[in-house]
Short mmCIF file of C-alpha atoms and ligand atoms in Angstrom, two decimals:
data_model
loop_
_atom_site.label_atom_id
_atom_site.label_comp_id
_atom_site.label_asym_id
_atom_site.label_seq_id
_atom_site.Cartn_x
_atom_site.Cartn_y
_atom_site.Cartn_z
CA MET A 1 23.26 -5.22 -19.06
CA LYS A 2 19.60 -5.83 -18.27
CA ASP A 3 17.88 -8.85 -19.76
CA ALA A 4 14.92 -8.49 -22.11
CA PRO A 5 12.06 -9.13 -19.61
CA THR A 6 13.47 -6.47 -17.25
CA ARG A 7 13.67 -3.91 -20.04
CA ALA A 8 10.12 -4.74 -21.11
CA LEU A 9 8.89 -4.36 -17.53
CA GLU A 10 10.51 -0.96 -17.19
CA ASP A 11 8.48 0.08 -20.22
CA THR A 12 5.11 -0.90 -18.67
CA ARG A 13 2.47 1.77 -18.02
CA PHE A 14 2.81 1.57 -14.25
CA LEU A 15 6.59 2.01 -14.08
CA ARG A 16 6.54 4.64 -16.84
CA ALA A 17 3.87 6.61 -14.95
CA LEU A 18 5.96 6.48 -11.75
CA ARG A 19 8.82 8.01 -13.75
CA ARG A 20 6.29 10.59 -15.06
CA GLU A 21 6.72 9.41 -18.65
CA LEU A 22 3.78 9.40 -21.07
CA THR A 23 1.67 6.23 -21.37
CA ASP A 24 -0.87 5.08 -23.99
CA VAL A 25 -3.59 4.92 -21.33
CA THR A 26 -3.57 5.53 -17.57
CA PRO A 27 -2.38 2.51 -15.54
CA VAL A 28 -4.72 1.19 -12.87
CA TRP A 29 -4.54 -1.17 -9.89
CA LEU A 30 -6.50 -1.35 -6.62
CA MET A 31 -5.38 -1.30 -3.02
CA ARG A 32 -6.41 -4.70 -1.54
CA GLN A 33 -7.09 -6.00 -5.04
CA ALA A 34 -6.60 -9.54 -3.74
CA GLY A 35 -9.21 -9.82 -1.02
CA ARG A 36 -12.55 -10.93 0.29
CA TYR A 37 -14.68 -9.31 -2.45
CA LEU A 38 -13.39 -12.13 -4.72
CA PRO A 39 -15.06 -15.54 -4.15
CA GLU A 40 -11.88 -17.27 -5.36
CA TYR A 41 -9.91 -15.46 -2.61
CA ARG A 42 -12.37 -16.68 0.02
CA ALA A 43 -12.03 -20.23 -1.33
CA THR A 44 -8.22 -20.16 -1.12
CA ARG A 45 -8.33 -18.65 2.36
CA ALA A 46 -10.70 -21.45 3.47
CA ARG A 47 -8.24 -24.03 2.12
CA ALA A 48 -5.36 -22.29 3.93
CA GLY A 49 -7.33 -22.31 7.21
CA ASP A 50 -6.76 -18.71 8.21
CA PHE A 51 -5.29 -15.43 7.02
CA MET A 52 -1.80 -15.88 8.49
CA ARG A 53 -1.44 -19.37 6.98
CA LEU A 54 -2.41 -17.79 3.66
CA CYS A 55 0.37 -15.19 4.06
CA LYS A 56 2.95 -17.68 5.32
CA THR A 57 2.48 -20.27 2.57
CA PRO A 58 4.17 -18.91 -0.60
CA GLU A 59 2.05 -21.09 -2.94
CA TYR A 60 -1.18 -19.68 -1.46
CA ALA A 61 0.17 -16.12 -1.36
CA CYS A 62 1.15 -16.45 -5.02
CA GLU A 63 -2.22 -17.88 -5.98
CA VAL A 64 -4.22 -15.03 -4.43
CA THR A 65 -1.82 -12.37 -5.75
CA LEU A 66 -2.61 -13.54 -9.28
CA GLN A 67 -6.39 -13.92 -8.84
CA PRO A 68 -7.40 -10.30 -9.54
CA LEU A 69 -5.10 -10.24 -12.60
CA ALA A 70 -6.93 -13.21 -14.08
CA ARG A 71 -10.21 -11.29 -13.83
CA PHE A 72 -9.24 -7.71 -14.69
CA PRO A 73 -6.59 -6.20 -17.00
CA LEU A 74 -4.77 -4.55 -14.08
CA ASP A 75 -1.45 -2.82 -14.70
CA ALA A 76 0.34 -4.04 -11.57
CA ALA A 77 0.30 -6.93 -9.11
CA ILE A 78 0.82 -6.35 -5.39
CA LEU A 79 2.47 -8.94 -3.19
CA PHE A 80 -0.10 -10.68 -1.01
CA SER A 81 1.01 -10.18 2.58
CA ASP A 82 0.29 -7.75 5.40
CA ILE A 83 2.00 -4.75 6.96
CA LEU A 84 1.92 -6.50 10.35
CA THR A 85 4.37 -9.27 9.34
CA ILE A 86 7.25 -7.26 10.87
CA PRO A 87 5.79 -6.93 14.40
CA ASP A 88 4.71 -10.58 14.14
CA ALA A 89 8.32 -11.57 13.39
CA MET A 90 9.43 -9.38 16.33
CA GLY A 91 7.51 -11.77 18.57
CA LEU A 92 4.20 -9.93 19.12
CA GLY A 93 2.13 -12.88 17.87
CA LEU A 94 -0.32 -11.72 15.20
CA THR A 95 -3.78 -13.18 14.59
CA ILE A 96 -6.25 -11.82 12.06
CA ASP A 97 -9.78 -13.15 12.44
CA GLU A 98 -12.80 -12.38 10.31
CA GLY A 99 -14.81 -9.52 11.78
CA VAL A 100 -12.25 -8.86 14.56
CA GLY A 101 -9.33 -7.47 12.56
CA PRO A 102 -5.67 -7.75 13.57
CA ARG A 103 -4.78 -8.62 17.20
CA PHE A 104 -1.42 -9.03 18.91
CA LYS A 105 -1.06 -11.61 21.68
CA HIS A 106 1.84 -9.67 23.23
CA PRO A 107 1.37 -5.93 22.60
CA LEU A 108 3.82 -3.35 23.97
CA HIS A 109 2.48 -2.07 27.29
CA GLU A 110 5.34 0.18 28.32
CA PRO A 111 8.65 1.52 27.02
CA SER A 112 10.73 -0.88 29.18
CA GLU A 113 9.44 -3.74 27.02
CA LEU A 114 11.28 -2.33 23.98
CA ARG A 115 14.29 -4.34 25.15
CA ARG A 116 12.61 -7.59 24.15
CA LEU A 117 12.34 -6.54 20.50
CA GLY A 118 14.95 -7.49 17.92
CA ILE A 119 15.24 -6.76 14.20
CA PRO A 120 13.91 -9.75 12.26
CA ASP A 121 16.19 -11.26 9.63
CA PRO A 122 14.27 -10.99 6.35
CA GLU A 123 15.89 -14.12 4.92
CA THR A 124 15.00 -16.35 7.87
CA GLU A 125 12.11 -15.09 10.04
CA LEU A 126 10.45 -13.41 7.05
CA ARG A 127 11.67 -15.89 4.47
CA TYR A 128 8.06 -16.77 3.56
CA VAL A 129 7.67 -13.25 2.15
CA THR A 130 10.76 -13.28 -0.08
CA ASP A 131 9.90 -16.86 -1.16
CA ALA A 132 6.45 -15.61 -2.17
CA VAL A 133 8.03 -12.74 -4.14
CA ARG A 134 10.31 -15.12 -6.05
CA LEU A 135 7.42 -17.47 -6.84
CA ILE A 136 5.08 -14.65 -7.93
CA LYS A 137 7.77 -13.14 -10.16
CA ARG A 138 8.25 -16.50 -11.83
CA GLU A 139 4.50 -16.99 -12.36
CA LEU A 140 4.01 -13.43 -13.61
CA GLY A 141 6.67 -14.02 -16.26
CA GLY A 142 7.17 -10.29 -16.79
CA ARG A 143 3.52 -9.55 -17.68
CA VAL A 144 3.13 -6.67 -15.20
CA PRO A 145 5.33 -5.21 -12.46
CA LEU A 146 5.08 -6.53 -8.89
CA ILE A 147 4.69 -4.04 -6.03
CA GLY A 148 6.26 -4.88 -2.67
CA PHE A 149 5.22 -3.00 0.47
CA ALA A 150 5.54 -2.34 4.17
CA GLY A 151 3.73 -0.28 6.79
CA SER A 152 5.11 3.05 7.94
CA PRO A 153 6.91 2.87 11.31
CA TRP A 154 4.26 5.09 12.94
CA THR A 155 1.39 2.94 11.62
CA LEU A 156 3.12 -0.25 12.82
CA ALA A 157 3.78 1.37 16.21
CA THR A 158 0.07 2.17 16.69
CA TYR A 159 -0.88 -1.50 16.20
CA MET A 160 2.00 -2.73 18.38
CA ILE A 161 1.05 -0.43 21.26
CA GLU A 162 -2.73 -0.69 20.95
CA GLY A 163 -2.59 -4.46 20.38
CA GLY A 164 -5.04 -3.99 17.52
CA SER A 165 -7.10 -1.20 15.97
CA ASP A 166 -8.24 1.66 18.19
CA ARG A 167 -10.04 4.64 16.73
CA GLU A 168 -8.69 7.09 19.29
CA PHE A 169 -5.05 5.88 19.52
CA ILE A 170 -5.19 6.56 23.25
CA ARG A 171 -2.20 4.38 24.21
CA ALA A 172 -0.04 5.24 21.18
CA LYS A 173 -0.58 8.96 21.73
CA ARG A 174 0.14 8.59 25.45
CA TRP A 175 3.59 7.21 24.44
CA LEU A 176 4.08 9.85 21.82
CA TYR A 177 3.42 12.77 24.16
CA GLY A 178 4.46 11.17 27.47
CA ALA A 179 7.59 9.31 26.37
CA PRO A 180 8.65 10.76 23.00
CA GLU A 181 12.21 9.39 23.27
CA ALA A 182 10.88 5.88 23.81
CA MET A 183 8.59 6.37 20.82
CA GLU A 184 11.59 7.43 18.74
CA THR A 185 13.54 4.36 19.88
CA LEU A 186 10.67 2.13 18.76
CA LEU A 187 10.34 3.98 15.44
CA GLU A 188 14.08 3.72 14.81
CA LEU A 189 13.93 -0.04 15.37
CA LEU A 190 11.08 -0.21 12.87
CA VAL A 191 13.00 1.96 10.37
CA GLU A 192 15.90 -0.50 10.48
CA ALA A 193 13.65 -3.59 10.29
CA THR A 194 11.58 -2.13 7.43
CA THR A 195 14.61 -0.99 5.41
CA GLN A 196 16.10 -4.49 5.58
CA TYR A 197 12.73 -6.07 4.82
CA LEU A 198 12.05 -3.90 1.75
CA ASN A 199 15.60 -4.35 0.45
CA ALA A 200 15.09 -8.11 0.75
CA GLN A 201 11.82 -7.82 -1.24
CA ILE A 202 13.71 -5.78 -3.87
CA ALA A 203 16.52 -8.35 -4.03
CA ALA A 204 13.87 -11.08 -4.44
CA GLY A 205 12.44 -9.20 -7.42
CA VAL A 206 9.75 -6.61 -6.63
CA ASP A 207 9.71 -3.78 -9.17
CA ALA A 208 8.50 -0.96 -6.89
CA VAL A 209 7.74 -0.54 -3.20
CA MET A 210 4.94 1.25 -1.38
CA LEU A 211 4.84 2.48 2.23
CA PHE A 212 1.35 2.39 3.78
CA ASP A 213 1.02 5.13 6.39
CA THR A 214 -2.59 4.43 7.24
CA TRP A 215 -2.59 6.39 10.50
CA GLY A 216 -0.23 9.33 9.80
CA GLY A 217 -3.30 11.51 9.27
CA VAL A 218 -4.30 11.36 12.96
CA LEU A 219 -1.22 13.36 13.99
CA THR A 220 -0.64 17.10 14.37
CA THR A 221 1.52 18.64 11.66
CA ASP A 222 4.59 18.77 13.94
CA ALA A 223 4.07 15.20 15.17
CA TYR A 224 3.52 13.97 11.60
CA GLN A 225 6.83 15.48 10.56
CA ARG A 226 8.79 14.03 13.47
CA PHE A 227 7.11 10.67 14.13
CA SER A 228 5.76 9.61 10.74
CA LEU A 229 7.41 11.42 7.81
CA ALA A 230 10.98 11.54 9.18
CA PRO A 231 11.10 7.75 9.80
CA MET A 232 9.67 7.13 6.31
CA GLN A 233 12.34 9.43 4.88
CA ARG A 234 15.04 7.38 6.63
CA ILE A 235 13.62 4.20 5.06
CA LEU A 236 13.62 5.78 1.57
CA ASN A 237 17.23 6.87 2.10
CA GLY A 238 18.21 3.28 2.93
CA LEU A 239 16.58 1.55 -0.05
CA LYS A 240 18.48 0.20 -3.02
CA ALA A 241 19.06 3.20 -5.31
CA GLY A 242 16.79 3.49 -8.32
CA THR A 243 13.84 1.56 -6.85
CA PRO A 244 10.53 3.30 -7.61
CA THR A 245 8.76 4.21 -4.35
CA ILE A 246 5.22 5.26 -3.41
CA LEU A 247 4.38 6.94 -0.15
CA PHE A 248 0.76 6.88 1.03
CA THR A 249 -0.35 8.80 4.12
CA LYS A 250 -4.10 8.46 4.54
CA GLY A 251 -5.39 11.84 5.65
CA GLY A 252 -2.10 13.43 4.55
CA GLY A 253 -3.54 15.80 1.93
CA GLN A 254 -2.35 18.93 3.66
CA TRP A 255 1.27 17.70 3.71
CA LEU A 256 1.73 16.86 0.01
CA GLU A 257 4.63 19.31 -0.50
CA ARG A 258 6.54 17.77 2.41
CA ILE A 259 5.80 14.25 1.18
CA ALA A 260 6.98 15.16 -2.32
CA ALA A 261 10.19 16.58 -0.85
CA THR A 262 11.17 13.10 0.42
CA GLY A 263 12.11 12.20 -3.14
CA CYS A 264 9.52 9.41 -3.44
CA SER A 265 8.49 8.55 -7.03
CA GLY A 266 4.75 8.61 -6.36
CA ILE A 267 2.33 9.87 -3.71
CA GLY A 268 -0.81 7.95 -2.72
CA LEU A 269 -3.90 10.17 -2.31
CA ASP A 270 -7.03 9.40 -0.33
CA TRP A 271 -10.42 10.62 -1.63
CA SER A 272 -10.53 13.83 0.40
CA VAL A 273 -7.81 15.38 -1.79
CA ASP A 274 -8.67 17.59 -4.77
CA LEU A 275 -6.62 15.93 -7.52
CA ALA A 276 -6.21 18.97 -9.79
CA GLN A 277 -4.98 21.02 -6.84
CA ALA A 278 -2.67 18.18 -5.70
CA LYS A 279 -1.15 18.10 -9.19
CA ARG A 280 -0.44 21.85 -9.05
CA ARG A 281 1.08 21.55 -5.57
CA VAL A 282 3.32 18.55 -6.33
CA GLY A 283 4.27 19.59 -9.86
CA GLU A 284 7.21 17.73 -11.34
CA LEU A 285 8.32 16.23 -8.04
CA ALA A 286 6.26 13.04 -8.00
CA ALA A 287 3.57 10.99 -9.74
CA LEU A 288 0.10 10.83 -8.14
CA GLN A 289 -1.83 7.65 -7.36
CA GLY A 290 -5.30 6.98 -5.94
CA ASN A 291 -8.19 9.26 -5.07
CA LEU A 292 -11.38 7.29 -5.92
CA ASP A 293 -13.60 6.92 -2.84
CA PRO A 294 -13.89 3.11 -2.41
CA ALA A 295 -17.55 3.62 -1.39
CA ILE A 296 -18.33 4.69 -4.97
CA LEU A 297 -17.87 1.06 -6.05
CA ARG A 298 -21.23 0.33 -4.34
CA ALA A 299 -23.04 2.75 -6.66
CA PRO A 300 -24.61 1.79 -10.01
CA ILE A 301 -22.08 1.35 -12.82
CA ALA A 302 -23.12 4.60 -14.53
CA VAL A 303 -22.18 6.51 -11.36
CA ILE A 304 -18.84 4.71 -11.11
CA GLU A 305 -18.07 5.66 -14.71
CA GLN A 306 -18.94 9.30 -14.02
CA GLU A 307 -16.60 9.35 -11.03
CA VAL A 308 -13.76 7.74 -13.03
CA ASP A 309 -14.21 10.42 -15.70
CA ARG A 310 -14.27 13.17 -13.08
CA ILE A 311 -10.92 12.00 -11.65
CA MET A 312 -9.40 11.58 -15.11
CA ASP A 313 -10.61 15.09 -16.10
CA ALA A 314 -9.22 16.50 -12.85
CA PHE A 315 -5.77 15.07 -13.57
CA GLY A 316 -5.98 16.38 -17.11
CA ASP A 317 -3.13 16.21 -19.59
CA GLY A 318 0.40 15.14 -18.91
CA SER A 319 2.16 12.20 -17.35
CA GLY A 320 2.52 10.79 -13.86
CA HIS A 321 -0.96 9.44 -13.08
CA VAL A 322 -1.72 6.00 -11.60
CA PHE A 323 -5.43 5.33 -11.13
CA ASN A 324 -6.35 3.66 -7.82
CA LEU A 325 -8.76 3.88 -4.91
CA GLY A 326 -8.19 6.30 -2.03
CA HIS A 327 -8.05 3.29 0.35
CA GLY A 328 -8.56 -0.49 0.19
CA ILE A 329 -11.52 -2.11 -1.52
CA THR A 330 -14.11 -3.51 0.95
CA PRO A 331 -15.44 -7.11 1.01
CA ASP A 332 -18.98 -6.17 -0.09
CA ILE A 333 -18.03 -4.89 -3.58
CA ASP A 334 -19.39 -6.65 -6.67
CA PRO A 335 -16.42 -7.69 -8.88
CA GLU A 336 -18.46 -6.60 -11.93
CA HIS A 337 -18.25 -3.05 -10.62
CA VAL A 338 -14.47 -3.33 -10.42
CA ALA A 339 -14.39 -4.62 -14.01
CA ALA A 340 -16.43 -1.57 -15.12
CA MET A 341 -14.09 0.80 -13.27
CA VAL A 342 -10.94 -0.70 -14.79
CA ALA A 343 -12.44 -0.67 -18.30
CA ARG A 344 -13.51 2.96 -17.94
CA VAL A 345 -9.98 4.02 -16.95
CA HIS A 346 -8.43 2.22 -19.93
CA ASN A 347 -11.06 3.48 -22.40
CA TYR A 348 -10.98 7.06 -21.17
CA ARG A 349 -10.32 9.65 -23.83
CA ARG A 350 -9.45 13.12 -22.69
CA PRO A 351 -12.06 15.72 -23.77
CA LYS A 352 -9.71 17.22 -26.34
CA ASP A 353 -9.42 13.82 -28.06
CA LEU A 354 -13.21 13.81 -28.57
CA ARG A 355 -13.07 17.26 -30.12
CA ARG A 356 -10.62 16.11 -32.78
O1 CP3 B 1 -3.48 -4.84 -1.54
C1 CP3 B 1 -3.34 -6.07 -1.62
O2 CP3 B 1 -4.06 -6.81 -2.32
C2 CP3 B 1 -2.13 -6.68 -0.93
C3 CP3 B 1 -2.33 -7.21 0.38
C4 CP3 B 1 -2.50 -6.32 1.59
C5 CP3 B 1 -3.23 -6.78 2.72
N1 CP3 B 1 -3.06 -5.88 3.72
C6 CP3 B 1 -3.99 -8.03 2.78
C7 CP3 B 1 -5.02 -8.17 3.80
C8 CP3 B 1 -1.96 -5.08 1.92
C9 CP3 B 1 -1.15 -4.12 1.08
C10 CP3 B 1 -2.32 -4.82 3.28
C11 CP3 B 1 -1.88 -3.63 4.02
C12 CP3 B 1 -2.42 -3.35 5.35
N2 CP3 B 1 -2.73 -4.24 6.35
C13 CP3 B 1 -2.63 -2.05 5.88
C14 CP3 B 1 -2.32 -0.76 5.16
C15 CP3 B 1 -3.34 -0.42 4.15
C16 CP3 B 1 -4.69 -0.09 4.74
O3 CP3 B 1 -5.63 -0.82 4.40
O4 CP3 B 1 -4.79 0.90 5.46
C17 CP3 B 1 -3.13 -2.18 7.18
C18 CP3 B 1 -3.53 -1.06 8.12
C19 CP3 B 1 -3.17 -3.57 7.48
C20 CP3 B 1 -3.55 -4.21 8.77
C21 CP3 B 1 -4.71 -5.08 8.55
N3 CP3 B 1 -4.64 -6.32 7.97
C22 CP3 B 1 -6.07 -4.83 8.88
C23 CP3 B 1 -6.58 -3.56 9.52
C24 CP3 B 1 -6.78 -5.97 8.49
C25 CP3 B 1 -8.24 -6.26 8.72
C26 CP3 B 1 -9.02 -5.67 7.62
C27 CP3 B 1 -10.43 -6.16 7.60
O5 CP3 B 1 -11.13 -5.63 6.75
O6 CP3 B 1 -10.80 -7.05 8.39
C28 CP3 B 1 -5.89 -6.86 7.89
C29 CP3 B 1 -6.20 -8.15 7.27
C30 CP3 B 1 -6.04 -8.26 5.80
N4 CP3 B 1 -4.88 -7.91 5.14
C31 CP3 B 1 -6.97 -8.76 4.85
C32 CP3 B 1 -6.35 -8.73 3.60
C33 CP3 B 1 -6.89 -9.21 2.29
C34 CP3 B 1 -8.36 -9.29 5.17
C35 CP3 B 1 -8.19 -10.49 6.03
C36 CP3 B 1 -9.03 -11.68 5.67
O7 CP3 B 1 -8.91 -12.20 4.54
O8 CP3 B 1 -9.76 -12.10 6.56
#
């Protein structure tokens, strides 16, 4: 039998919405909700020294995970970590510096180097992540659910091959088209590593998991199916049964039916997607999360409120909606604007309620 806090958590807005059950108001959280737009985050990061020390010290990771929840009545917490922890634990040597972004000291130059990669043990090499999960769960005390996450194999592969961010994905696409079997070997290694990693996060206590497929949208439809969606499907198949899952492919709007067919609980939407149309296309198969252009948070509060209403109107009646941005919040956003956005979501009344 489940204990009382677990039952109460299952009844929260976020987990209810992922099961497409009705909620009193629409749940809301933000991608990158713990981040540089918060002065308290910058202060903790300065104390930690750098970003990776912040991630690798469970007390710091816990502290910054909870910071946005102290400011805003958010409906979920997300583990503070990064998608690149797996390649780091595989020996690629990650650094993340302000203004430079992620860099690997030892990127993959050619397929023959695949031999040097092993599958990291989540309870030793990535122990700092599961320790952070256990600590955060204890500090949250069942107030809101905790989301765990990982990158999609394809997205991780692009960083591992490029050594960092590259707008054109020249090297990663050279592998994909020139050595597709080697690419599949790499992706399969990442499927195995990610499945173990997410199951360890689940065992440590996360209440839902999200796969970030930031770069799936740069692929052709055939390549997306084979090199991005199929590996994500294999991860979903390997997760502890009953865990709520969210799949987010940025730029994946044209593939929503295929994404829904994976059996994920929720689908992340970027801002280019028409939400009302997405709801018709996905139907009963999955909940929908996201859609607000993060750039709108720079606009005056009245404009932000209009945009929130537009998205809420577009979703319309029914269950299965999680409000979020279409991608991560940027460092230049005024936290007051975030507060206004969250309040507008929670205070939203559907037009028919006003007519009563
Ligand atoms: O959402 C959260 O609050 C949880 C934490 C989280 C981070 N990264 C913290 C972070 C999550 C879920 C991620 C995911 C992530 N990391 C993705 C997928 C989502 C996306 O944004 O597309 C990707 C592609 C990465 C890789 C990564 N890590 C990049 C490209 C960067 C640099 C970003 C930048 O703006 O410089 C990072 C670093 C990073 N990860 C930061 C944070 C808060 C900023 C680093 C800092 O504090 O200096």
